mmCIF file of C-alpha atoms in Angstrom:
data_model
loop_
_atom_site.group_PDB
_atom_site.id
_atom_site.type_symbol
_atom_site.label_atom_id
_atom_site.label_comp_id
_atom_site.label_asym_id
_atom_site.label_seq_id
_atom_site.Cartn_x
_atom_site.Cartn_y
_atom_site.Cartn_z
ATOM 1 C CA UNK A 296 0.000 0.000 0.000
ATOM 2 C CA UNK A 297 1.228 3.452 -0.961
ATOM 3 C CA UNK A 298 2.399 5.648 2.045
ATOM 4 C CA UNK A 299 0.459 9.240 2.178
ATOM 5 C CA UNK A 300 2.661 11.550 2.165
ATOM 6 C CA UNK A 301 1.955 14.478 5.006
ATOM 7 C CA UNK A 302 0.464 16.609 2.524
ATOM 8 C CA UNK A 303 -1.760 14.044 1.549
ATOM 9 C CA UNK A 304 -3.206 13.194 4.827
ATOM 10 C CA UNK A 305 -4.200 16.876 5.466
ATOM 11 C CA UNK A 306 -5.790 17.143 2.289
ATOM 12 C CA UNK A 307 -7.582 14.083 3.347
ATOM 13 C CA UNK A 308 -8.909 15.563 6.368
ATOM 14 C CA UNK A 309 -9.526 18.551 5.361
ATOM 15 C CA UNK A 310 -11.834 17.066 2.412
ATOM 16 C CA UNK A 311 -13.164 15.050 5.928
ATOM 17 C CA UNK A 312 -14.305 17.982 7.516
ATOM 18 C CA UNK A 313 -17.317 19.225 4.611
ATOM 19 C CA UNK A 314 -18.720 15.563 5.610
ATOM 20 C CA UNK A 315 -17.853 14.937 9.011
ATOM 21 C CA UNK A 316 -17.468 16.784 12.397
ATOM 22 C CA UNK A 317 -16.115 13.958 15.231
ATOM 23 C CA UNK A 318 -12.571 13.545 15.357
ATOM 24 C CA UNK A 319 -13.788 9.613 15.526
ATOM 25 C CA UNK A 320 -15.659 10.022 12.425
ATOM 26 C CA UNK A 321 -12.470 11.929 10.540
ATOM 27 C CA UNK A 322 -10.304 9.375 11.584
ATOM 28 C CA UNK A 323 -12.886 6.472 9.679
ATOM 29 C CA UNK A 324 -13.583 8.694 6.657
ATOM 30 C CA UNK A 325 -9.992 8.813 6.178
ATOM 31 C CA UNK A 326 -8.686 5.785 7.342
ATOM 32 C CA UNK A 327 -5.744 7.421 9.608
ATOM 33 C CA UNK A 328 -4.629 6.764 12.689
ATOM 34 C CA UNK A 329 -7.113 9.038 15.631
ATOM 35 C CA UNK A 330 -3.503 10.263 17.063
ATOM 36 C CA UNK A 331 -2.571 11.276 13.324
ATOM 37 C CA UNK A 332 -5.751 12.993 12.597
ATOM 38 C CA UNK A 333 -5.947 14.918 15.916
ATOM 39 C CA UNK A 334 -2.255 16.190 15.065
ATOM 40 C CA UNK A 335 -3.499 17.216 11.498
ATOM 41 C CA UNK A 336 -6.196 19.088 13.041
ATOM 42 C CA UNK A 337 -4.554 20.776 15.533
ATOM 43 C CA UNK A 338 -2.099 22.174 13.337
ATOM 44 C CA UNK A 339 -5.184 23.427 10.945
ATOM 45 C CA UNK A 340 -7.117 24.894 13.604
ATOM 46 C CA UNK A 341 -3.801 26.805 14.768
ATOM 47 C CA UNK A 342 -3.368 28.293 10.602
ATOM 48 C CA UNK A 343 -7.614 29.064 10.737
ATOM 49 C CA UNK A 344 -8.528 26.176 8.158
ATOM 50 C CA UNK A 345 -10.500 24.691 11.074
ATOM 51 C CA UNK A 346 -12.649 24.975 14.246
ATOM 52 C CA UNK A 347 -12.568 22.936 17.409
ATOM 53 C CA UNK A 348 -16.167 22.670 18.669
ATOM 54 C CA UNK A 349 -17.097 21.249 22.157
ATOM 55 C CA UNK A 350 -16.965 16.860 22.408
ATOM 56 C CA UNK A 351 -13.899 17.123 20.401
ATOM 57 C CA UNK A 352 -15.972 17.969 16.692
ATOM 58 C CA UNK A 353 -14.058 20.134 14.249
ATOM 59 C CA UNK A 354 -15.906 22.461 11.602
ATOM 60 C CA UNK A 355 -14.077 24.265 8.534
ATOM 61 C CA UNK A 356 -12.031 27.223 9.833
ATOM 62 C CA UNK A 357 -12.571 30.807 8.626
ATOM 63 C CA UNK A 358 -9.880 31.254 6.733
ATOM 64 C CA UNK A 359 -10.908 27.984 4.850
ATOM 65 C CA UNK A 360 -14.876 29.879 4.855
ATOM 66 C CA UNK A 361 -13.256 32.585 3.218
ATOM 67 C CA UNK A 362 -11.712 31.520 0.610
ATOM 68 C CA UNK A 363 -12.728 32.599 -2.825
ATOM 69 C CA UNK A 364 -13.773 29.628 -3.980
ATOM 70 C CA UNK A 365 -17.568 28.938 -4.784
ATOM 71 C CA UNK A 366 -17.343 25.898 -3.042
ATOM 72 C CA UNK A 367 -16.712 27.812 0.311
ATOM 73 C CA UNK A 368 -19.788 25.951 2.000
ATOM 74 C CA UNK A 369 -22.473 28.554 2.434
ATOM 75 C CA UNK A 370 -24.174 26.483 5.362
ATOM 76 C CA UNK A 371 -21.183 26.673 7.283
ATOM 77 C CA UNK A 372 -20.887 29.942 6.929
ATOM 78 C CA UNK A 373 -24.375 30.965 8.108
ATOM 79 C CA UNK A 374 -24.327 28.142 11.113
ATOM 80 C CA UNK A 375 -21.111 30.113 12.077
ATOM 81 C CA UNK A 376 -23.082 33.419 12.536
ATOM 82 C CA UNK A 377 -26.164 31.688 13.809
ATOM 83 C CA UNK A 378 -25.942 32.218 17.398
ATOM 84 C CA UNK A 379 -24.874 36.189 17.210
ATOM 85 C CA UNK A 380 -27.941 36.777 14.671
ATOM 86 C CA UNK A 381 -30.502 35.146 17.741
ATOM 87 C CA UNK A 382 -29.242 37.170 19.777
ATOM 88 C CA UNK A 383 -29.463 40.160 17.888
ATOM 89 C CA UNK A 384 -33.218 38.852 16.820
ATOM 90 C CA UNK A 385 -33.978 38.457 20.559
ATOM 91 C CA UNK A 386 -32.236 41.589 21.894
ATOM 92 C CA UNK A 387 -34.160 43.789 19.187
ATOM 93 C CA UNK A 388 -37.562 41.854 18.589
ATOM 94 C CA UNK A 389 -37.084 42.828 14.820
ATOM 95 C CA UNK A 390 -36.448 40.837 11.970
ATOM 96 C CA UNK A 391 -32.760 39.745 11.517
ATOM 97 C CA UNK A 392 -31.106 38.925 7.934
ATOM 98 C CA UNK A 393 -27.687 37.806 7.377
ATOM 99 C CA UNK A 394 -26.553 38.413 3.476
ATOM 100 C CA UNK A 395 -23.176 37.294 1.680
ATOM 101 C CA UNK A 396 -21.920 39.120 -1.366
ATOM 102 C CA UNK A 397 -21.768 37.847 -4.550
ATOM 103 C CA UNK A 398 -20.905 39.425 -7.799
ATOM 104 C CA UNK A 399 -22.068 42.983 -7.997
ATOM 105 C CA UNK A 400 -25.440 41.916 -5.307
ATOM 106 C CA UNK A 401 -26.225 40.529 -1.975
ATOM 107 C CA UNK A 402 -27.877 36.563 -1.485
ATOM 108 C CA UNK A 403 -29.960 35.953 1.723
ATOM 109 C CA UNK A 404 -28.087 33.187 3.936
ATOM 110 C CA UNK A 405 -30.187 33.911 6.861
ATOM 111 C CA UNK A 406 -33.431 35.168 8.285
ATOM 112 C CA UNK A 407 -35.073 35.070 11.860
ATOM 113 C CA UNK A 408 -38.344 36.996 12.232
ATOM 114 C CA UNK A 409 -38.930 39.079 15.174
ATOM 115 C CA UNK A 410 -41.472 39.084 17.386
ATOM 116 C CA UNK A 411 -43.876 42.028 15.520
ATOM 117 C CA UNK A 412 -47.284 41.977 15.107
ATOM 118 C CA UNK A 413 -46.188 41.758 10.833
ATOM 119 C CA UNK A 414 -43.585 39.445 9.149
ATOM 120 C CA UNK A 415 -40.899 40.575 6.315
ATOM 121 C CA UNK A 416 -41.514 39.502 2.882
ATOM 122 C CA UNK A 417 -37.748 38.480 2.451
ATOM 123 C CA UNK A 418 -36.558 34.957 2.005
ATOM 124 C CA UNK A 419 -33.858 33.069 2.537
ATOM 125 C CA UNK A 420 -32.208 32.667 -1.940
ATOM 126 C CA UNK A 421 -33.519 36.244 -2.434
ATOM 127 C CA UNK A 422 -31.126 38.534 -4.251
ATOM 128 C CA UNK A 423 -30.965 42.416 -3.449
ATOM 129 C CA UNK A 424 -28.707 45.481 -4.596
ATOM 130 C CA UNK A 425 -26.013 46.962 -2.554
ATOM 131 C CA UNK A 426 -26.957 50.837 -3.716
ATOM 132 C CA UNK A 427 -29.817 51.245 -1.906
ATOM 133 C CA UNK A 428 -30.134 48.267 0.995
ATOM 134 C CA UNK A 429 -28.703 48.515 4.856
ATOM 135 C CA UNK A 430 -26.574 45.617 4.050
ATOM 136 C CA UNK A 431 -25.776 46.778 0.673
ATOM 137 C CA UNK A 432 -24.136 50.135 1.458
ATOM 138 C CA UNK A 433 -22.364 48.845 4.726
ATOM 139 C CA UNK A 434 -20.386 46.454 2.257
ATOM 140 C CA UNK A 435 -20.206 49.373 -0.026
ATOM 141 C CA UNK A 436 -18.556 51.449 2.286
ATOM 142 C CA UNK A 437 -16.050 49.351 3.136
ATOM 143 C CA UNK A 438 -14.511 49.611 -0.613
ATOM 144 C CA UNK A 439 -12.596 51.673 -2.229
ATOM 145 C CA UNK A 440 -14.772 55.026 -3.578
ATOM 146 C CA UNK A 441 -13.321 54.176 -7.437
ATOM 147 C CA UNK A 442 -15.024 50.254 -6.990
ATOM 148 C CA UNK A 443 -17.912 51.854 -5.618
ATOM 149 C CA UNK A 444 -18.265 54.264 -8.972
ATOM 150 C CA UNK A 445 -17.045 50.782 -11.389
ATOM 151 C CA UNK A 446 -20.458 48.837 -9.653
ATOM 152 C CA UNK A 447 -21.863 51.967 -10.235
ATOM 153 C CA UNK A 448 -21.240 52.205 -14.137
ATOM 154 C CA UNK A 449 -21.907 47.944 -13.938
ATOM 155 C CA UNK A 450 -25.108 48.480 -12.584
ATOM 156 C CA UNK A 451 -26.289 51.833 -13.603
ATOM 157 C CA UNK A 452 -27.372 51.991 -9.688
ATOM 158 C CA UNK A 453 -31.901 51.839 -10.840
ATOM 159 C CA UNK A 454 -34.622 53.430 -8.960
ATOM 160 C CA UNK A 455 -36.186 50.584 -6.955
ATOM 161 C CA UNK A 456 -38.432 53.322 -4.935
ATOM 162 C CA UNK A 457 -38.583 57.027 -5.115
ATOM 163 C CA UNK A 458 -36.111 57.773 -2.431
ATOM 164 C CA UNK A 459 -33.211 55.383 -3.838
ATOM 165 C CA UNK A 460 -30.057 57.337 -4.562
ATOM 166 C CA UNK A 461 -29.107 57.370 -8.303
ATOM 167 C CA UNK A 462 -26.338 59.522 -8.485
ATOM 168 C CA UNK A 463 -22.994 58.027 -7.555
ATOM 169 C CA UNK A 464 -21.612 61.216 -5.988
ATOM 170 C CA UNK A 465 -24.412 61.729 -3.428
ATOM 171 C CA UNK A 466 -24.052 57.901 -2.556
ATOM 172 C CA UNK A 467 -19.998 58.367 -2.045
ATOM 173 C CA UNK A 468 -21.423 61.349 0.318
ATOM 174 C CA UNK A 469 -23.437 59.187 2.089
ATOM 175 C CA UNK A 470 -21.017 56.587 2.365
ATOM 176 C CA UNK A 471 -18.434 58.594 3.961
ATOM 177 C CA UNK A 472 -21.225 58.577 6.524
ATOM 178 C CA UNK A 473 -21.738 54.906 7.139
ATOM 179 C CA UNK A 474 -17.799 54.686 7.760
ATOM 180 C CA UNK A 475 -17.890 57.214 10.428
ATOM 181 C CA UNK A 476 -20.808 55.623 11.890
ATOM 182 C CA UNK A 477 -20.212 51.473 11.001
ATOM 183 C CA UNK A 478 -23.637 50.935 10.362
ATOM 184 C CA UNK A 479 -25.947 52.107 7.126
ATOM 185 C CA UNK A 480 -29.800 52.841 7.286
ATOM 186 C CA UNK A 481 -32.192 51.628 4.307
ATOM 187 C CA UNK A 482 -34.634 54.434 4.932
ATOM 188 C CA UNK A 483 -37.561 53.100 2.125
ATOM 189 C CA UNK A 484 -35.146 52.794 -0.431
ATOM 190 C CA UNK A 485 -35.478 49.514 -2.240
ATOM 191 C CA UNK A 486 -39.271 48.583 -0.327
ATOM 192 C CA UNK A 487 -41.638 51.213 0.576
ATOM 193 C CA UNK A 488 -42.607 51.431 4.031
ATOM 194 C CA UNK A 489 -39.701 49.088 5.029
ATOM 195 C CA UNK A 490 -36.712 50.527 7.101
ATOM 196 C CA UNK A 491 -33.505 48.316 7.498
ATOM 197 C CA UNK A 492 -30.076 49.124 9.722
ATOM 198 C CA UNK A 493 -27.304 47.017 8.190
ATOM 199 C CA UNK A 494 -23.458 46.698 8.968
ATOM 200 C CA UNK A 495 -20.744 44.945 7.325
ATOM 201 C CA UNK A 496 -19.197 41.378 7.895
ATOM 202 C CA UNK A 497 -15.188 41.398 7.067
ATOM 203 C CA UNK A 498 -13.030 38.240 6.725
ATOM 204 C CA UNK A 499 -9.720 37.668 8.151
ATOM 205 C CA UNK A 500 -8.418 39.493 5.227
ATOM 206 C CA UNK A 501 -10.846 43.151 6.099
ATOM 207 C CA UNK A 502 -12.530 42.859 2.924
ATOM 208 C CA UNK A 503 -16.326 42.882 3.331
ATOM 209 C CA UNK A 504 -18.073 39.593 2.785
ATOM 210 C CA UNK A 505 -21.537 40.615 3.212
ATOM 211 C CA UNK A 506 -23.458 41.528 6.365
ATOM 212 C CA UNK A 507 -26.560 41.361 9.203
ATOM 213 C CA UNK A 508 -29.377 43.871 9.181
ATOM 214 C CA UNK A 509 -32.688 44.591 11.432
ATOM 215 C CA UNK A 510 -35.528 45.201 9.451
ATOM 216 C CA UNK A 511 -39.053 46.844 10.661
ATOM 217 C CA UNK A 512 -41.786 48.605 9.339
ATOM 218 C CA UNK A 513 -40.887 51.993 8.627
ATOM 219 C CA UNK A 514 -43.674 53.745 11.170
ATOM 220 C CA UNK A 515 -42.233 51.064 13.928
ATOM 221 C CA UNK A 516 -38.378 52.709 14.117
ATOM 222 C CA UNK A 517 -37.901 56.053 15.508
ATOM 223 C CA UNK A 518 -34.998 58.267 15.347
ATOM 224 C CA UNK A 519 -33.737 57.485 18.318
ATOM 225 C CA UNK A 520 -34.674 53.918 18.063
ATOM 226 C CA UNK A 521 -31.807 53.616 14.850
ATOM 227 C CA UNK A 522 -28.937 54.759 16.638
ATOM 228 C CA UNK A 523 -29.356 52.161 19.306
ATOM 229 C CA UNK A 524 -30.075 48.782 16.678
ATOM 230 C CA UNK A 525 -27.673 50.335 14.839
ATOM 231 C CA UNK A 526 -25.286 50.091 17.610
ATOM 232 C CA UNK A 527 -26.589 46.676 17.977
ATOM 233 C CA UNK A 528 -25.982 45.655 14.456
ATOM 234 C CA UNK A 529 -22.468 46.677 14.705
ATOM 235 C CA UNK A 530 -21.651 44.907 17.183
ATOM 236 C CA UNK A 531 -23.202 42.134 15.877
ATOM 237 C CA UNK A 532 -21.470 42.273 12.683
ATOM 238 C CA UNK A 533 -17.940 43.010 14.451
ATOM 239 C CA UNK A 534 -18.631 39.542 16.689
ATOM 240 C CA UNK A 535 -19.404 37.960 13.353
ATOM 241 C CA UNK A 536 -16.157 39.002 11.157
ATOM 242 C CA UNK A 537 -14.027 37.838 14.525
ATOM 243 C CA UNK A 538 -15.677 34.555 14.090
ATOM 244 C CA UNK A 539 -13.951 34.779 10.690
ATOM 245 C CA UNK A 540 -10.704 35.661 11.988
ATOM 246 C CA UNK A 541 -11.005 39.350 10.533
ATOM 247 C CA UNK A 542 -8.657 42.165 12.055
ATOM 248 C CA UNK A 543 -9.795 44.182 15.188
ATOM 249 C CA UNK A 544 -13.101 46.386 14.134
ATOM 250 C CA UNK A 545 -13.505 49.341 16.241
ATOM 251 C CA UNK A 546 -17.458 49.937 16.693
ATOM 252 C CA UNK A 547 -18.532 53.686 16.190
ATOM 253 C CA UNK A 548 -22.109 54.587 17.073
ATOM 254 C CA UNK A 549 -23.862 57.542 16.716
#
């Protein structure tokens, strides 16, 4: 029989860890020694290619989550944020989404309705623009202000309601507000009567992934009421991107 060389054996358990999470489990799918595969992991969790869990299970790690490959496992990536977005949902009674970039638009991972009276119309698979959603300009802000005017000429930025911006200065303006802030509001600007507070979720690298929002009924935020879930979505967004090994995020509200 052919001896694996070490390379080989880590590939092998990394492949191991989209199927299985017990380091029992590894050690089967793989057919290594339990001593050999607990080394291997050790060593990946150490780099950020994995995650030990509790009763010794291992998940993929964030820089392994992050990598830009379309086969970065999208479950694991919302069951990773999972437990900060409940508490957000519970903390704030609102709606809570959790959206992932892709391309020149945002996808849906996530949704847990609050405890209103109404429900959101989103779904989890929905697409949405980053011009003129919570999400959407949180990411946006977090690039570079000539990639924010290239989307800009990609997309041609559309009205979705009357009060989305469609020039690309005045969004740059406002943009250089979210960063000073770390939060962006969607006041009725892709759904009417629909107001959304969004931040951005970085990777281990700072580059903006995607992010988590709070989303109400427009007459059921006040004023005051944004500055504190936006403070609450930053935070919940900073929690998130440490989850995915991202740099230090310092939290501005206000």
């Amino acid at each position: 029989m052919t001896q694996l060389s070490a390379l080989q054996k880590a590939i092998a358990v990394v492949e191991a860890l989209a199927h299985e999470r017990r380091l029992s489990d590894i050690a089967r799918h793989t057919s290594l020694p339990v001593s050999t595969v607990h080394r291997i992991l050790q060593e990946l969790v150490a780099v950020g290619w994995a995650r030990e869990e509790e009763g010794r299970t291992y998940a993929m790690g964030a820089r392994l989550l992050s990598l830009p490959s379309r086969s970065t496992g999208t479950d694991d990536l919302a069951r990773l944020a999972r437990p900060q977005l409940r508490q957000l949902c519970e903390a704030s009674g609102r709606t809570v989404h959790f959206a992932v970039l892709d391309a020149d638009q945002l996808v849906y991972l996530d949704k847990h309705e609050g405890t209103r009276a109404y429900s959101m119309k989103s779904r989890i698979g929905m697409t949405l623009p980053l011009h003129c959603t919570a999400i959407g300009k949180a990411v946006l802000a977090q690039m570079a202000d000539a990639d924010v005017r290239q989307l800009a000429v990609r997309t041609g930025l559309p009205a979705v309601t009357t009060r989305t911006m469609t020039d690309v200065s005045a969004l740059l303006r406002h943009l250089a507000m979210v960063r000073k802030r770390a939060y962006a509001v969607d006041d009725e600007e892709n759904e009417p009567h629909t107001r959304c507070v969004g931040a951005a979720v970085v990777n281990h690298r700072g580059e903006p992934i995607g992010g988590v929002s709070v989303s109400s009924l427009a007459f059921d935020v006040t004023g005051a009421e944004v500055e504190q879930l936006g403070s609450m979505v930053a935070a919940t967004a900073a929690a998130i991107s440490t989850i995915l090994g991202s740099p230090d995020i310092e939290v501005v509200a206000g």
